[in-house]
Amino acid sequence: MNIGVRKSDIEDIGFLLKLEEESFPSFQRSTKQSLKHGIQSDFQEILIAETDDMNRNQVGALVLFKYSKSLRIYSIAILPEFQKRGYGDYLLKHALEFANRQHYEKILIEVSAKNTALIDWYKTKGFKPLGIIDDYYCEGEAALKMELKTRGMPCLKRTSNVIVINQPYKWTFKDINAKVISVKEYINNPIYQTNTDFRIFNLCSSYKYQTYGYYVSLLASARGQRIIPSTITIRDFGILNVIHSAAYDIEEQINSSLYKEKGNAFTLNIYFGQTKIKGYNFLASKLHQLFEAPLFKVDFIKHDEKWMIKKLKVLTLNKVPEPDLNSVYEFAEKYFNKKRFNNTKLINYKYDIAVLVDPKEANSPSCPKALEKFKSAANRKGLYLEFITKKDIDKINEFDALFIRETTCVNNHTYEFSRMAYAEGLVVLDDPWSILRCSNKIYQNEIFKKHKILTPETNILTKNLFDKKVLKQMNYPLVLKQPDSAFSLGVIKVDDEDKALKAITDLFKISDMLVCQEYMYSEFDWRIGIIDNTPLFACKYYMSKDHWQIYNWKGDGEENSGDSETLSIELVPDIVIQTALKASALIGDGLYGVDLKMIDGKVYVVEVNDNPNIDADIEDLVLKDKLYDQIIESIYNRIEISKNVQRIDFRNKQK
């Protein structure tokens, strides 16, 4: 059935009046004024059903009244010439889906008490009679009030994958785990306007600026939905420097894949991460991870015996060569129906978590004992947990979640893992945006300043604009930082102008911008662990012995970090907790460690860290195994949400 639903507008008044006249007796009809009011009202939804073909025939309408806990179906009407084709069923299912997604507890409807056929029809859909309302429509015309309790029924199946296309009737492929809708329906249907639990695949006929394809990606982003391709991807496809920069990490794969090609030019069409050219699927998969678009073409050229990308072009369905359409269908079916885990290996577990670790890392975020505690917590929850390393990147799509327990960095494989896992639809801790935001002190300085969060006084130094005269105006000592410094590395304390100039000169060789902060002495820093915008643990990290930082990388032996003290959350000053929560919320809702100083009754945020330390006998000293249980529970809940099994409010309260 090719039918779409969209929100009505004033231009639909004529059709709605015709529908009222042909569908209802005079005492049940809505007036032009009431229809106009309904279109403009936030309390009502008047939805138009129309065919998704070249003719775009309007066939019926659904009118809904939205109360706080119940949804009222005011009317469902289909033009006589379109009746008995299933359109009424479709609109009722649409109302049920609307109620389900908006969490209404029940659906109400009034039916003429004389219309026994319609009453019986609603009964077959699960509606129960509540009682007769005399003289409801007019004197002598009673109504039967009916109810369907949505809380007592199983959750309606949600279509997470949605393909948006200009002309859905041209999408002839069947058995795809995705709903195909028109641009008009995506823009106007309230279900797609108010829900974030969709993955939108934009297959419009053009992505040019201010076309429908452009606006579909823009609207999906604004609605908080996962959109492929995003407006950023569409833009990046036209910027060769961005393409070369993004492809830098796979130059080796490009050249190893193309070395047998005889000519100086080669073209690869990639459909849903695969290609029909034998021997190139690995390269196609790598390119799809970098340039996330459903359909695109890559032109390569050979220069000085080295292959490089000449051009990338996003393809639309109408630009796919006719002989390739069957391959598009085959690859789409695999893409939308693929399973993200190995059933034969993991059959006894509900979900599967990959934990990225580096066994050789000297100061990893979690010690071996803590890692084993995470595994035990996962098993208690009925989840499979497997430790993986950077060589296992091709296994990512076998899991439901990725938990990174290796020090993250934008410029190494940890970010690539995070980005790829997110692209594959996994739950990710730490997500790519948290890594980006936490790794850059300049970003944090700007966002904290904007939201009036106290930080040590900070200046941003820029290489090309730096004037050493400003150093005379500074109050010493100062702390100089690389924007992406971590674990006290790339952080230098200077006591005078000469030392500052030397340190700045050295740091400018590494980064074009530096962070210059006032030095604020405190005996310890607060570290507040946060997950799902909720405090998890609290520690005092004391300075390393005879050093001004928590970590002393120049120290000898094992004692290169200061002592720590773990406290229950209730013993931490409330102003410290609230400041930490406010700061971390500006980064995201993941797992963070917020470093703060409390001086003279004021709390200053030093930084928000992704990938915080969770070590046995330190951060878990108060909660013990419950600390690991809470983190695993968060991952579990996020998986459930991503699969539309449940909804939570990120305060550990299930709805």
XYZ file of C-alpha atoms in Angstrom:
655
model
C 0.000 0.000 0.000
C 1.589 3.264 -1.158
C 0.157 5.787 1.271
C 1.647 8.629 3.263
C 0.474 10.755 6.169
C 1.243 14.414 6.642
C 0.110 17.265 8.846
C -2.638 19.377 7.348
C -2.384 23.045 6.477
C -4.837 25.805 5.591
C -4.813 24.797 1.922
C -6.438 21.489 2.910
C -9.645 23.164 4.133
C -11.480 22.486 0.868
C -10.644 18.784 0.928
C -11.547 18.461 4.616
C -14.947 20.086 4.077
C -15.616 17.717 1.171
C -14.564 14.770 3.345
C -16.893 15.859 6.155
C -19.816 16.184 3.754
C -19.278 12.786 2.107
C -18.422 10.844 5.267
C -20.695 12.039 8.079
C -24.356 12.929 8.619
C -25.000 16.625 9.089
C -25.100 16.456 12.904
C -21.581 14.971 13.020
C -19.843 17.298 10.592
C -17.221 19.827 11.630
C -17.605 23.401 10.451
C -15.071 25.299 8.389
C -14.249 27.422 11.431
C -13.626 24.407 13.682
C -11.445 22.749 11.027
C -9.432 25.926 10.612
C -9.022 26.150 14.385
C -7.926 22.506 14.530
C -5.245 23.020 11.891
C -3.794 25.940 13.839
C -4.182 24.387 17.310
C -1.356 22.775 19.295
C -3.987 20.701 21.090
C -5.155 18.967 17.902
C -3.529 17.036 15.077
C -5.348 16.916 11.746
C -3.493 14.502 9.497
C -4.051 13.985 5.785
C -3.653 10.570 4.153
C -2.644 10.615 0.510
C -1.328 8.147 -2.028
C 2.423 8.020 -2.584
C 2.232 7.949 -6.349
C 2.505 10.485 -9.129
C -1.115 11.605 -8.643
C -0.853 12.339 -4.898
C -4.560 11.683 -4.304
C -5.935 12.795 -0.946
C -7.903 9.843 0.402
C -8.803 10.619 4.005
C -8.018 12.300 7.306
C -7.363 11.512 10.961
C -8.255 14.033 13.675
C -6.640 13.632 17.102
C -7.117 15.524 20.375
C -4.075 15.413 22.663
C -4.732 15.352 26.415
C -2.086 14.942 29.100
C -2.459 11.169 29.498
C -4.900 10.138 26.805
C -5.217 10.514 23.060
C -8.694 11.000 21.650
C -9.531 9.956 18.110
C -12.055 12.589 17.121
C -12.605 11.122 13.670
C -11.251 8.829 10.980
C -12.700 9.406 7.530
C -11.987 8.002 4.060
C -13.532 9.259 0.818
C -16.157 6.769 -0.455
C -14.223 5.953 -3.651
C -11.182 4.909 -1.579
C -12.985 2.868 1.055
C -12.486 -0.892 1.537
C -8.826 -0.636 0.508
C -7.301 -0.719 3.984
C -6.812 3.046 4.332
C -8.954 3.237 7.478
C -6.901 0.450 9.048
C -3.746 2.324 8.136
C -4.907 5.542 9.817
C -5.961 3.700 12.968
C -2.564 1.982 13.139
C -1.007 5.401 12.691
C -2.993 6.703 15.678
C -1.889 3.708 17.769
C 1.737 4.291 16.826
C 1.393 7.995 17.641
C -0.008 7.131 21.092
C 2.718 4.578 21.685
C 5.560 6.909 20.774
C 4.123 9.803 22.784
C 3.500 7.528 25.817
C -0.234 8.102 26.116
C -1.836 5.719 28.602
C -5.057 5.219 26.643
C -6.888 6.047 23.433
C -10.485 7.266 23.547
C -13.117 7.476 20.828
C -16.842 8.195 20.531
C -18.875 6.241 17.963
C -22.498 6.714 16.982
C -24.472 4.228 19.078
C -26.482 3.320 15.969
C -23.415 2.430 13.892
C -23.030 -1.171 15.041
C -20.693 -2.075 12.157
C -18.211 0.625 13.170
C -18.506 -0.338 16.841
C -17.737 -3.957 15.968
C -14.761 -2.829 13.857
C -13.255 -0.937 16.794
C -13.857 -3.944 19.044
C -11.764 -6.094 16.705
C -8.950 -3.559 17.212
C -9.034 -3.969 20.994
C -11.322 -1.084 22.007
C -13.674 -1.705 24.957
C -17.072 0.012 25.471
C -17.206 2.405 28.429
C -20.809 3.560 28.247
C -23.514 5.384 26.329
C -23.590 9.195 26.246
C -27.160 10.312 25.530
C -27.837 13.209 23.158
C -24.102 13.427 22.417
C -24.297 14.676 18.827
C -27.719 16.253 19.121
C -31.055 15.406 20.695
C -31.766 11.734 20.142
C -28.310 10.908 18.788
C -26.289 9.021 21.391
C -22.633 7.999 21.273
C -20.818 4.964 22.640
C -17.576 5.913 24.338
C -14.784 3.355 23.804
C -11.286 2.969 25.192
C -8.044 1.188 24.354
C -5.496 1.055 27.182
C -2.019 1.309 25.724
C -0.327 0.427 29.010
C -1.918 -2.996 29.005
C -0.928 -3.852 25.467
C 2.531 -4.845 24.238
C 4.625 -2.066 22.779
C 3.959 -1.577 19.113
C 6.815 -2.541 16.886
C 8.812 0.546 16.057
C 10.454 1.041 12.719
C 13.858 2.413 13.609
C 15.099 2.572 10.029
C 13.319 5.027 7.754
C 14.177 5.631 4.105
C 13.101 9.049 2.851
C 12.709 9.336 -0.906
C 10.997 11.749 -3.284
C 8.839 9.084 -4.934
C 8.394 6.026 -2.685
C 6.488 4.119 -5.347
C 9.765 3.850 -7.266
C 11.353 1.912 -4.382
C 10.293 -1.551 -5.499
C 12.546 -3.557 -3.188
C 10.754 -5.779 -0.675
C 11.821 -7.425 2.597
C 13.945 -4.471 3.702
C 13.949 -3.773 7.442
C 13.099 -0.126 6.859
C 9.988 1.939 6.303
C 9.938 3.894 3.042
C 8.219 7.284 3.162
C 8.007 10.419 1.057
C 9.762 13.696 1.751
C 6.392 15.315 2.346
C 5.449 12.760 4.983
C 8.802 13.079 6.743
C 8.497 16.843 6.907
C 4.839 16.996 7.959
C 4.010 13.814 9.870
C 4.100 14.579 13.631
C 5.497 11.110 14.409
C 8.714 12.041 12.641
C 8.706 15.568 14.034
C 8.770 14.649 17.706
C 10.675 11.366 18.037
C 14.412 10.832 18.114
C 14.393 7.038 17.865
C 14.715 6.874 14.088
C 17.643 6.262 11.789
C 16.847 8.351 8.729
C 18.367 7.287 5.417
C 18.091 10.178 3.002
C 17.801 8.852 -0.570
C 16.314 11.980 -2.114
C 16.964 12.808 -5.761
C 19.254 15.737 -4.921
C 21.336 16.928 -1.972
C 22.063 20.369 -3.357
C 21.703 23.366 -1.075
C 18.051 24.183 -0.299
C 16.678 21.138 -2.113
C 14.401 18.641 -0.360
C 17.348 16.302 0.138
C 19.308 19.041 1.878
C 16.381 19.916 4.149
C 15.661 16.281 5.094
C 19.198 15.948 6.484
C 18.968 19.358 8.150
C 15.599 18.621 9.790
C 16.690 15.177 10.979
C 19.705 16.709 12.671
C 17.526 19.362 14.328
C 15.085 16.671 15.482
C 17.909 14.749 17.147
C 17.568 11.794 14.800
C 20.377 9.751 13.316
C 20.685 10.939 9.706
C 22.649 9.392 6.866
C 24.081 11.325 5.120
C 24.301 14.330 7.426
C 24.589 17.873 6.106
C 28.221 17.815 7.242
C 28.891 14.703 5.156
C 27.153 16.250 2.159
C 29.279 19.370 2.524
C 32.506 17.463 3.133
C 32.049 15.449 -0.057
C 32.673 18.634 -2.022
C 35.852 19.710 -0.217
C 38.891 17.884 -1.572
C 41.167 18.896 1.311
C 38.709 17.447 3.805
C 38.458 14.257 1.745
C 42.242 13.836 1.633
C 42.561 14.574 5.339
C 39.871 12.040 6.246
C 41.351 9.406 3.922
C 44.911 9.850 5.205
C 44.627 6.927 7.620
C 43.581 4.473 4.900
C 46.112 5.453 2.225
C 47.826 2.105 2.712
C 44.566 0.200 2.152
C 43.809 2.296 -0.947
C 47.166 1.539 -2.530
C 47.245 -2.123 -1.549
C 43.769 -2.588 -3.033
C 44.486 -0.764 -6.304
C 48.062 -1.848 -6.986
C 46.965 -4.344 -9.679
C 45.026 -1.731 -11.660
C 46.807 -1.026 -14.949
C 45.449 2.416 -15.765
C 45.812 5.771 -14.032
C 42.148 6.139 -13.099
C 39.657 3.935 -11.286
C 36.065 4.373 -10.084
C 34.369 2.533 -7.235
C 30.623 2.747 -6.583
C 29.768 1.967 -2.967
C 26.255 0.941 -1.958
C 25.513 0.532 1.754
C 29.186 -0.152 2.480
C 29.691 -2.718 -0.284
C 30.606 -2.762 -3.967
C 29.774 -5.145 -6.798
C 33.420 -5.175 -7.977
C 35.050 -8.316 -6.643
C 38.029 -7.884 -4.352
C 37.152 -4.361 -3.239
C 34.663 -4.896 -0.412
C 37.280 -4.327 2.301
C 38.203 -0.969 0.766
C 34.520 -0.144 0.270
C 33.873 -0.853 3.944
C 36.773 1.367 5.033
C 35.585 4.225 2.811
C 32.022 3.833 4.097
C 33.285 4.155 7.668
C 34.949 7.463 6.769
C 32.281 8.878 4.472
C 28.945 7.784 5.855
C 26.498 7.938 2.967
C 24.178 5.192 1.695
C 25.282 5.506 -1.926
C 28.401 7.221 -3.232
C 31.039 7.087 -5.946
C 34.802 7.410 -5.487
C 37.088 8.433 -8.342
C 40.771 7.545 -7.863
C 43.799 8.733 -9.840
C 47.382 7.503 -9.839
C 50.087 10.132 -9.351
C 53.790 9.254 -8.993
C 52.856 5.578 -8.650
C 50.560 6.410 -5.750
C 46.775 6.157 -5.783
C 44.718 8.955 -4.262
C 41.115 10.100 -4.220
C 40.323 12.576 -6.971
C 36.643 13.070 -6.257
C 33.810 11.840 -4.066
C 30.201 12.140 -5.115
C 27.084 11.251 -3.153
C 24.800 9.218 -5.372
C 21.031 9.335 -5.371
C 18.928 6.359 -6.369
C 18.107 7.860 -9.764
C 21.834 8.222 -10.504
C 22.681 4.572 -9.841
C 23.451 2.748 -13.116
C 20.581 0.470 -14.149
C 22.729 -2.722 -14.066
C 23.662 -1.958 -10.435
C 20.104 -1.756 -9.046
C 19.930 -5.441 -8.145
C 23.212 -5.066 -6.264
C 21.816 -2.032 -4.431
C 18.852 -4.159 -3.336
C 21.092 -7.046 -2.251
C 23.415 -4.767 -0.275
C 20.498 -2.827 1.247
C 18.896 -6.058 2.425
C 22.152 -7.158 4.077
C 22.719 -3.716 5.581
C 19.276 -3.313 7.139
C 18.866 -6.913 8.220
C 22.381 -7.645 9.474
C 22.898 -8.917 13.021
C 25.492 -7.309 15.223
C 26.615 -10.397 17.088
C 27.694 -13.979 16.563
C 24.712 -16.128 17.594
C 26.618 -19.405 17.814
C 29.192 -17.974 20.200
C 27.093 -15.659 22.336
C 23.773 -17.480 22.408
C 23.507 -17.535 26.232
C 23.767 -13.765 26.660
C 21.219 -11.061 25.943
C 23.686 -8.415 24.755
C 27.392 -8.294 24.005
C 29.860 -5.650 25.155
C 33.319 -5.076 23.702
C 35.842 -3.458 26.062
C 38.768 -1.832 24.259
C 42.016 -2.213 26.219
C 45.761 -1.999 25.695
C 47.461 -4.657 27.855
C 50.790 -2.837 27.466
C 49.570 0.617 28.534
C 51.499 1.827 31.583
C 48.733 3.979 33.079
C 45.496 2.578 31.704
C 42.126 3.909 32.919
C 41.389 0.593 34.657
C 43.784 -1.881 36.232
C 43.464 -5.627 35.444
C 41.577 -6.269 38.687
C 39.027 -3.565 37.832
C 38.609 -4.947 34.317
C 37.767 -8.355 35.747
C 35.226 -6.706 38.032
C 33.576 -5.151 34.969
C 33.401 -8.601 33.395
C 31.838 -10.099 36.520
C 29.293 -7.276 36.674
C 28.346 -7.875 33.040
C 27.907 -11.593 33.642
C 25.691 -10.889 36.661
C 23.504 -8.821 34.353
C 23.369 -11.597 31.769
C 25.663 -9.794 29.342
C 28.668 -11.109 27.460
C 31.819 -9.000 27.857
C 34.927 -9.463 25.749
C 38.210 -7.569 25.935
C 39.439 -6.459 22.521
C 42.502 -4.565 21.309
C 43.182 -2.264 18.388
C 43.758 -5.222 16.044
C 40.099 -6.233 16.495
C 38.511 -3.249 14.762
C 36.849 -5.481 12.166
C 34.939 -7.284 14.953
C 33.128 -4.173 16.159
C 29.825 -4.895 14.440
C 29.551 -8.220 16.301
C 28.747 -6.319 19.518
C 25.939 -4.200 20.905
C 28.167 -1.786 22.827
C 31.751 -0.547 22.965
C 33.259 0.463 26.319
C 36.674 2.104 25.977
C 39.118 1.357 28.789
C 42.224 2.604 27.029
C 43.428 6.212 27.213
C 41.572 8.043 24.457
C 43.081 10.409 21.926
C 41.599 12.098 18.877
C 44.652 11.186 16.813
C 44.838 7.451 17.440
C 42.800 4.288 17.042
C 40.622 4.906 20.131
C 38.758 7.705 18.367
C 38.523 5.595 15.200
C 36.990 2.757 17.237
C 34.505 5.131 18.858
C 33.519 6.739 15.579
C 33.189 3.419 13.774
C 31.166 1.839 16.584
C 28.793 4.787 16.593
C 28.444 4.542 12.795
C 27.590 0.861 13.199
C 24.801 1.730 15.646
C 26.492 0.508 18.829
C 26.165 2.119 22.233
C 29.538 3.779 22.869
C 31.330 4.877 26.040
C 33.245 7.091 25.303
C 31.294 8.472 22.366
C 33.182 10.411 19.656
C 31.849 13.802 20.728
C 32.884 13.310 24.342
C 36.390 12.388 23.195
C 36.586 15.491 21.002
C 35.212 17.848 23.640
C 37.132 16.463 26.580
C 40.415 16.316 24.699
C 40.419 20.026 23.958
C 40.927 22.518 26.770
C 40.126 25.442 24.458
C 36.649 24.069 23.793
C 36.039 23.553 27.499
C 37.251 27.034 28.372
C 34.838 28.598 25.884
C 31.808 26.565 26.896
C 32.391 26.984 30.636
C 32.839 30.721 30.212
C 29.616 30.916 28.204
C 27.682 29.122 30.944
C 29.279 31.104 33.784
C 31.120 28.174 35.369
C 34.127 29.282 37.394
C 37.521 28.113 36.109
C 41.078 29.231 36.820
C 41.637 32.493 34.925
C 42.432 31.419 31.381
C 43.943 33.002 28.286
C 44.225 31.377 24.871
C 47.541 32.012 23.117
C 47.698 31.825 19.315
C 50.990 31.233 17.514
C 50.640 33.815 14.730
C 49.179 36.471 17.035
C 51.331 35.906 20.102
C 53.210 38.934 21.410
C 55.731 38.153 24.134
C 55.004 41.556 25.691
C 51.819 40.099 27.199
C 53.991 37.931 29.443
C 55.017 41.037 31.378
C 51.377 41.549 32.370
C 50.898 38.019 33.692
C 50.798 37.008 37.345
C 53.195 34.143 38.022
C 53.334 31.218 38.421
C 51.369 30.186 35.315
C 50.272 26.835 33.971
C 50.712 26.264 30.224
C 48.837 23.433 28.520
C 48.595 21.812 25.141
C 44.885 21.889 24.236
C 44.802 18.078 24.141
C 46.908 17.408 27.234
C 45.940 14.466 29.439
C 47.202 12.772 32.607
C 49.319 15.872 33.398
C 51.298 15.381 30.166
C 51.739 18.475 28.017
C 51.228 20.657 31.097
C 54.028 22.948 32.307
C 54.243 25.239 35.318
C 56.392 28.349 34.840
C 57.507 30.761 37.550
C 58.679 33.759 35.551
C 58.623 35.483 32.167
C 61.773 33.836 30.768
C 60.621 30.317 31.575
C 57.194 31.115 30.175
C 58.638 32.312 26.850
C 60.810 29.218 26.496
C 57.946 26.865 27.313
C 55.552 28.683 24.966
C 58.102 28.553 22.144
C 58.483 24.802 22.627
C 54.752 24.174 22.873
C 54.033 26.233 19.726
C 56.118 23.671 17.836
C 53.410 21.138 18.703
C 50.201 23.169 18.625
C 49.074 26.434 17.004
C 47.080 27.338 20.116
C 47.865 27.015 23.821
C 46.000 27.362 27.076
C 47.514 29.693 29.661
C 45.960 29.471 33.142
C 46.597 31.007 36.501
C 48.142 28.604 38.975
C 45.749 27.882 41.833
C 47.301 25.964 44.697
C 45.219 23.407 46.529
C 46.231 20.438 48.635
C 44.022 18.185 46.516
C 41.669 18.194 43.539
C 38.161 16.851 43.762
C 37.393 14.151 41.194
C 33.675 13.525 40.775
C 32.766 10.529 38.629
C 29.527 10.997 36.712
C 27.449 8.761 34.474
C 24.025 9.494 32.980
C 24.241 12.965 34.560
C 24.289 11.324 38.006
C 27.166 11.321 40.564
C 28.893 7.939 40.685
C 31.940 8.320 42.937
C 33.919 11.057 44.669
C 37.652 11.160 45.325
C 40.216 13.574 46.627
C 43.331 13.329 44.472
C 46.301 14.708 46.393
C 49.332 16.188 44.688
C 52.284 13.916 43.957
C 55.030 14.063 46.602
C 57.187 17.194 46.233
C 55.341 18.054 43.015
C 52.600 20.472 41.989
C 50.539 17.921 39.997
C 48.686 14.706 40.782
C 50.947 12.857 38.329
C 54.694 13.394 38.277
C 55.937 11.907 35.028
C 59.549 12.718 35.924
C 59.369 10.883 39.219
C 61.274 7.676 39.844
C 59.742 4.345 40.740
C 56.081 3.478 41.173
C 55.116 6.423 43.376
C 54.610 8.931 40.555
C 51.088 9.841 41.606
C 49.729 11.371 44.766
C 47.540 9.721 47.373
C 43.797 9.485 46.986
C 40.833 9.418 49.322
C 37.431 8.063 48.275
C 34.286 9.416 49.935
C 30.590 8.690 49.705
C 28.704 11.264 47.648
C 26.797 12.428 50.742
C 30.029 13.669 52.348
C 30.984 15.909 49.426
C 29.986 19.594 49.635
C 26.835 20.050 47.574
C 28.334 22.969 45.653
C 31.089 20.642 44.400
C 28.577 18.037 43.204
C 26.277 20.564 41.538
C 29.163 22.313 39.777
C 30.480 18.977 38.519
C 27.048 18.008 37.204
C 26.600 21.329 35.434
C 30.021 21.104 33.786
C 29.667 17.485 32.651
C 26.178 18.088 31.250
C 27.734 20.557 28.806
C 29.841 17.700 27.429
C 27.204 14.970 27.261
C 25.554 12.209 29.280
C 28.360 9.650 29.236
C 30.968 8.573 31.766
C 33.110 11.497 32.950
C 35.554 12.468 35.652
C 35.236 16.130 36.615
C 38.265 17.737 38.282
C 37.535 20.673 40.575
C 39.247 22.862 43.163
C 37.488 24.387 46.151
C 39.233 27.538 47.366
C 37.798 30.043 49.856
C 34.317 28.594 49.467
C 34.313 28.866 45.664
C 34.442 25.893 43.317
C 36.485 26.037 40.118
C 36.281 23.467 37.332
C 39.731 22.443 36.136
C 38.462 20.150 33.376
C 36.015 17.423 32.435
C 37.658 14.147 31.422
C 36.241 11.378 29.323
C 37.533 7.874 30.026
C 38.052 8.517 33.779
C 40.089 6.194 35.950
C 38.108 3.336 37.491
C 40.664 1.354 39.483
C 40.184 -1.360 42.060
C 40.659 -0.188 45.662
C 40.608 3.485 44.654
C 37.481 4.747 42.886
C 35.514 1.656 44.002
C 36.531 1.933 47.653
C 33.055 3.078 48.787
C 30.659 1.351 46.388
C 32.746 -1.801 45.874
C 31.146 -4.030 43.209
C 28.121 -1.728 42.980
C 30.281 0.791 41.123
C 30.859 -1.685 38.296
C 27.221 -2.783 38.419
C 26.032 0.800 37.929
C 28.237 1.358 34.885
C 27.189 -1.953 33.320
C 23.555 -1.121 34.132
C 23.942 2.173 32.287
C 25.356 0.407 29.231
C 22.530 -2.141 29.407
C 19.882 0.585 29.583
C 21.448 2.437 26.666
C 21.346 -0.739 24.572
C 17.704 -1.256 25.502
C 16.920 2.303 24.456
C 18.846 1.986 21.203
C 16.802 -1.107 20.395
C 13.592 0.673 21.467
C 12.933 -1.843 24.240
C 12.585 0.710 27.020
C 12.975 4.369 27.827
C 14.830 5.825 30.818
C 15.301 9.352 32.057
C 19.057 8.961 32.760
C 18.450 8.960 36.489
C 18.169 5.158 36.698
C 14.366 5.321 36.762
C 12.680 3.142 34.203
C 9.569 4.478 32.575
